[in-house]
Structures are given as structure tokens and as C-alpha cells.
JSON list of C-alpha atoms in Angstrom, two decimals:
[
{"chain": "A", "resi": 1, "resn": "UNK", "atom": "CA", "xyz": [-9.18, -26.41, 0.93]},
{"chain": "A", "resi": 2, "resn": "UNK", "atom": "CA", "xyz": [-11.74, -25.33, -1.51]},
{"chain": "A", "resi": 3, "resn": "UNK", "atom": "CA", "xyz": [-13.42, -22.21, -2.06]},
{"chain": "A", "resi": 4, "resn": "UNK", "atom": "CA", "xyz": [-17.04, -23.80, -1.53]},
{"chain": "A", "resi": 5, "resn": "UNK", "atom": "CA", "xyz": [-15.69, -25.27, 2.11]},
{"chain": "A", "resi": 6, "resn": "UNK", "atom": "CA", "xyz": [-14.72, -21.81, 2.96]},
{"chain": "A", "resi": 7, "resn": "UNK", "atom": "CA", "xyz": [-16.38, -20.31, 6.46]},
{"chain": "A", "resi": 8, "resn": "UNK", "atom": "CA", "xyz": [-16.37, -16.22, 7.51]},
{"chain": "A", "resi": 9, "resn": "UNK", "atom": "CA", "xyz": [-13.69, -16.90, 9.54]},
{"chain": "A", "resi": 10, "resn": "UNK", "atom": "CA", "xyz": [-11.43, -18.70, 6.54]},
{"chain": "A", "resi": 11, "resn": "UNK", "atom": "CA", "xyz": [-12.07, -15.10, 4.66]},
{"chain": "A", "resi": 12, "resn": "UNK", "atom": "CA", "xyz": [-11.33, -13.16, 7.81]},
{"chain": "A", "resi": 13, "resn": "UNK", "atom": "CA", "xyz": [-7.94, -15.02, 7.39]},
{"chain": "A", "resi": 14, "resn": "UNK", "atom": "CA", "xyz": [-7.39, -14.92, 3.73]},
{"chain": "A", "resi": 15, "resn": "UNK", "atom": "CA", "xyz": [-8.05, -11.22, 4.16]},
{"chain": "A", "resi": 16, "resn": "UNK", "atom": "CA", "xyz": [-5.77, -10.50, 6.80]},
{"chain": "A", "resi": 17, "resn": "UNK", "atom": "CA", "xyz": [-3.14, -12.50, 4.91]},
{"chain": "A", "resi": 18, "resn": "UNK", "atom": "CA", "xyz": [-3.43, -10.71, 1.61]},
{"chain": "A", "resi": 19, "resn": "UNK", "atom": "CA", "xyz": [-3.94, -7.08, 3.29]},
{"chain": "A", "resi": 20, "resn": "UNK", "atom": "CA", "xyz": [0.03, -8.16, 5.11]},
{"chain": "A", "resi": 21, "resn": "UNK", "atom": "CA", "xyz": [1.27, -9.36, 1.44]},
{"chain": "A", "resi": 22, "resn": "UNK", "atom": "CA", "xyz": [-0.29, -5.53, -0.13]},
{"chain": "A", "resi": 23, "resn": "UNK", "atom": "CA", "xyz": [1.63, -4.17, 2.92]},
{"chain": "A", "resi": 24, "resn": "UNK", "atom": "CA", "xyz": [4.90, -6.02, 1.70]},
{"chain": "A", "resi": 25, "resn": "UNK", "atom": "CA", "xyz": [4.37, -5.15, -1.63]},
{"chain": "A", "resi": 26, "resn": "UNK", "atom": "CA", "xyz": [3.97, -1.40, -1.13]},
{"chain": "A", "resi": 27, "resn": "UNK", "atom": "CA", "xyz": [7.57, -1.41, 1.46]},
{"chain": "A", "resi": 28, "resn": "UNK", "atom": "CA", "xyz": [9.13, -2.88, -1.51]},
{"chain": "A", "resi": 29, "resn": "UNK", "atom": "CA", "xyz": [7.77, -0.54, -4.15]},
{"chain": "A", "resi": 30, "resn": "UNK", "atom": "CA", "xyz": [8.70, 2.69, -1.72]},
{"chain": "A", "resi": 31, "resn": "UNK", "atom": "CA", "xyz": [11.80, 0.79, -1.24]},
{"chain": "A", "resi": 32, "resn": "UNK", "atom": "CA", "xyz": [12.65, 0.33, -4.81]},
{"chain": "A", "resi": 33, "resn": "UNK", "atom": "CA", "xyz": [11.54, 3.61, -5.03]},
{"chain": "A", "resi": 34, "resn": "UNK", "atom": "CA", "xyz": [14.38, 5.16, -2.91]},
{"chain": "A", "resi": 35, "resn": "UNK", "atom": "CA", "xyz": [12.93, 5.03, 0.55]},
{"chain": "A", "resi": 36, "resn": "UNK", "atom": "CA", "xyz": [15.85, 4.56, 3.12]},
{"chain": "A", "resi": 37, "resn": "UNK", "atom": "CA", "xyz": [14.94, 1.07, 4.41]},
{"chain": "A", "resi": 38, "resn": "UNK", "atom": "CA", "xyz": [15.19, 2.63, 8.13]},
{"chain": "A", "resi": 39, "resn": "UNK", "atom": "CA", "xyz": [12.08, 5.07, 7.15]},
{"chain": "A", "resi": 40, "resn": "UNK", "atom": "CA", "xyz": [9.60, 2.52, 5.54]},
{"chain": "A", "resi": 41, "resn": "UNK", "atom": "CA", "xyz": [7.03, 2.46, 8.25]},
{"chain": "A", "resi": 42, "resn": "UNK", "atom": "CA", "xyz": [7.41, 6.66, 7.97]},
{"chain": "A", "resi": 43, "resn": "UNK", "atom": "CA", "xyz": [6.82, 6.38, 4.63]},
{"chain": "A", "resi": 44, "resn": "UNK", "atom": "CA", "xyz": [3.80, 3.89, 4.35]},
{"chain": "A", "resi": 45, "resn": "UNK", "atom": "CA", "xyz": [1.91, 6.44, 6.90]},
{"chain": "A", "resi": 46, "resn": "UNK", "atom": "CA", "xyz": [2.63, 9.57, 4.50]},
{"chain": "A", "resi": 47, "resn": "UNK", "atom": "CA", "xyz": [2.13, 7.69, 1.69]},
{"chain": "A", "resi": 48, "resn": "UNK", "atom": "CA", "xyz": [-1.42, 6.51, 2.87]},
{"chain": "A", "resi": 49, "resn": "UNK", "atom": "CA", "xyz": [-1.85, 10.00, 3.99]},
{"chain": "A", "resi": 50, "resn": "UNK", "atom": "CA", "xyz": [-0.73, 11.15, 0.10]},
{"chain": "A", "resi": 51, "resn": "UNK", "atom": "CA", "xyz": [-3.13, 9.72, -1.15]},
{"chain": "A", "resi": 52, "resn": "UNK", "atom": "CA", "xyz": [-6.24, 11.63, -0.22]},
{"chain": "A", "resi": 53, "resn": "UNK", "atom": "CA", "xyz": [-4.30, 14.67, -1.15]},
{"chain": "A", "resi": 54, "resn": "UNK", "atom": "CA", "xyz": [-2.91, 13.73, -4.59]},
{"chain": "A", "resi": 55, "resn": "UNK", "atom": "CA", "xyz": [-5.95, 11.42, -5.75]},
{"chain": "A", "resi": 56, "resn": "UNK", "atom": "CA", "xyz": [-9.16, 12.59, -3.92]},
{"chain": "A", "resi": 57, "resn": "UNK", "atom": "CA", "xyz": [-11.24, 11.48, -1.38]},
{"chain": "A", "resi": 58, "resn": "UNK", "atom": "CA", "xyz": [-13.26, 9.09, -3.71]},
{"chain": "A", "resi": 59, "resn": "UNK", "atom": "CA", "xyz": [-13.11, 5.99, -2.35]},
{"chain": "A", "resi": 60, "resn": "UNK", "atom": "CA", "xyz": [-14.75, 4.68, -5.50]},
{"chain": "A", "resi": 61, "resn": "UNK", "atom": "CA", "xyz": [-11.11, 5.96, -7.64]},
{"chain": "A", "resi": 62, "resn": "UNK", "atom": "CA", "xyz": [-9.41, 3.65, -9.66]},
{"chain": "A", "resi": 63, "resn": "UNK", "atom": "CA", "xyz": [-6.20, 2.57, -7.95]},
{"chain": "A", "resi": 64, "resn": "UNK", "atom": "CA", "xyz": [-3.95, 1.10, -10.66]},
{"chain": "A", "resi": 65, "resn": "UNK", "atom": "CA", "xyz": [-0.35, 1.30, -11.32]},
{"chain": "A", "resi": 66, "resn": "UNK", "atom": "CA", "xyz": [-0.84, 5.05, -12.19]},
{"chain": "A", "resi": 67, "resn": "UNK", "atom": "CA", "xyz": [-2.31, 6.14, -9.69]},
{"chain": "A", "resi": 68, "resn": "UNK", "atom": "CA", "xyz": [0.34, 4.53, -6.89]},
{"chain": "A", "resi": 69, "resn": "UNK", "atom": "CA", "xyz": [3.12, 5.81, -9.77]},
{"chain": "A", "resi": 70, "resn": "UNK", "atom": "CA", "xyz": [1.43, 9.32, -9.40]},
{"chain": "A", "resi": 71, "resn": "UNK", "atom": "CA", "xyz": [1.57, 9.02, -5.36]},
{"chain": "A", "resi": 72, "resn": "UNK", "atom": "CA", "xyz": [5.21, 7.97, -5.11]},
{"chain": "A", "resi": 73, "resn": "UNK", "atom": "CA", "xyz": [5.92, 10.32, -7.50]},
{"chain": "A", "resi": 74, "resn": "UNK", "atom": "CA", "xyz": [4.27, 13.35, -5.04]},
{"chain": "A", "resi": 75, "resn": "UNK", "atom": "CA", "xyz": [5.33, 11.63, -2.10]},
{"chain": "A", "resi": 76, "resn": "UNK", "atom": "CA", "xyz": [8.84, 12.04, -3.24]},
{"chain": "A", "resi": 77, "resn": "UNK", "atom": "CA", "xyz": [8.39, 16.21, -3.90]},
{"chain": "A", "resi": 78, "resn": "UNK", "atom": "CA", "xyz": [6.04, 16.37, -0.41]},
{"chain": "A", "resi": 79, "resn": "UNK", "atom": "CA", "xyz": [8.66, 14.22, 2.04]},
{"chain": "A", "resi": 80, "resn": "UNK", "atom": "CA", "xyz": [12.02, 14.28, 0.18]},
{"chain": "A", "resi": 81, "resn": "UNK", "atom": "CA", "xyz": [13.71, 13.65, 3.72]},
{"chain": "A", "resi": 82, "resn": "UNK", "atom": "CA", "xyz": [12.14, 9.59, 3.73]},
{"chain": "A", "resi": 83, "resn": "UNK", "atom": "CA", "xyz": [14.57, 8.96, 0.38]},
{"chain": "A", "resi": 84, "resn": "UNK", "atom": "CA", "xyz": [18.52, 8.17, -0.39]}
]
């Protein structure tokens, strides 16, 4: 399907798709990371709760790779008992 055939309802899906794939992508990151594979749901909700504390409440912040670096990084000091 092309781009230019695409209804609000194809973006509503290709949304919800790619927000599940981000989702996978930050479990294996905490994961790789040292999260214990039994506490990766644990660990998404303090990380998403991280970073407002460690990065701001600007919702207009850059969120690169050192920015989620810098969160893991805190997350690991904040909640040492969600790692190996």
C-alpha cells in the first residue's frame, strides 16, 4: 500500500504498530542493559518515570541515544534492585 492511499485509520495502525516495536526496543535495551528479564515491565514504568526526573519536563528535549544512555545510566543508581 502506498503512502498517498493511506486513510486516518491506516496511521492509527502504523502508529500503534511502531509505538509496540519502540516498546520492544526499549525491553531489549534495559535488557541488554542488565535488567533481570522477570522485572522488564518494572523497569519500563521507572524508567518512563526517570525520565522526567533525570531529563526535565520539556517535552520539546531532544531524546537521542544520550539522553536514553543518561536514563539507564540513573535508572541503574535510582532502582539497582530491577538489575543482575
Amino acid at each position: 500500500m502506498s503512502y498517498e492511499n493511506y486513510k486516518a485509520d491506516d496511521y492509527q495502525e502504523e502508529i500503534k504498530d511502531l509505538s509496540m516495536q519502540l516498546a520492544d526496543m526499549l525491553s531489549a535495551a534495559l535488557y541488554f542493559a542488565g535488567v533481570k528479564k522477570a522485572k522488564l515491565e518494572e523497569a519500563i514504568d521507572a524508567y518512563l518515570d526517570d525520565m522526567d526526573e533525570t531529563l526535565g519536563n520539556d517535552e520539546n528535549a531532544p531524546m537521542g541515544f544520550d539522553e536514553i544512555v543518561k536514563v539507564i545510566k540513573h535508572l541503574k543508581n535510582s532502582r539497582a534492585d530491577l538489575f543482575v
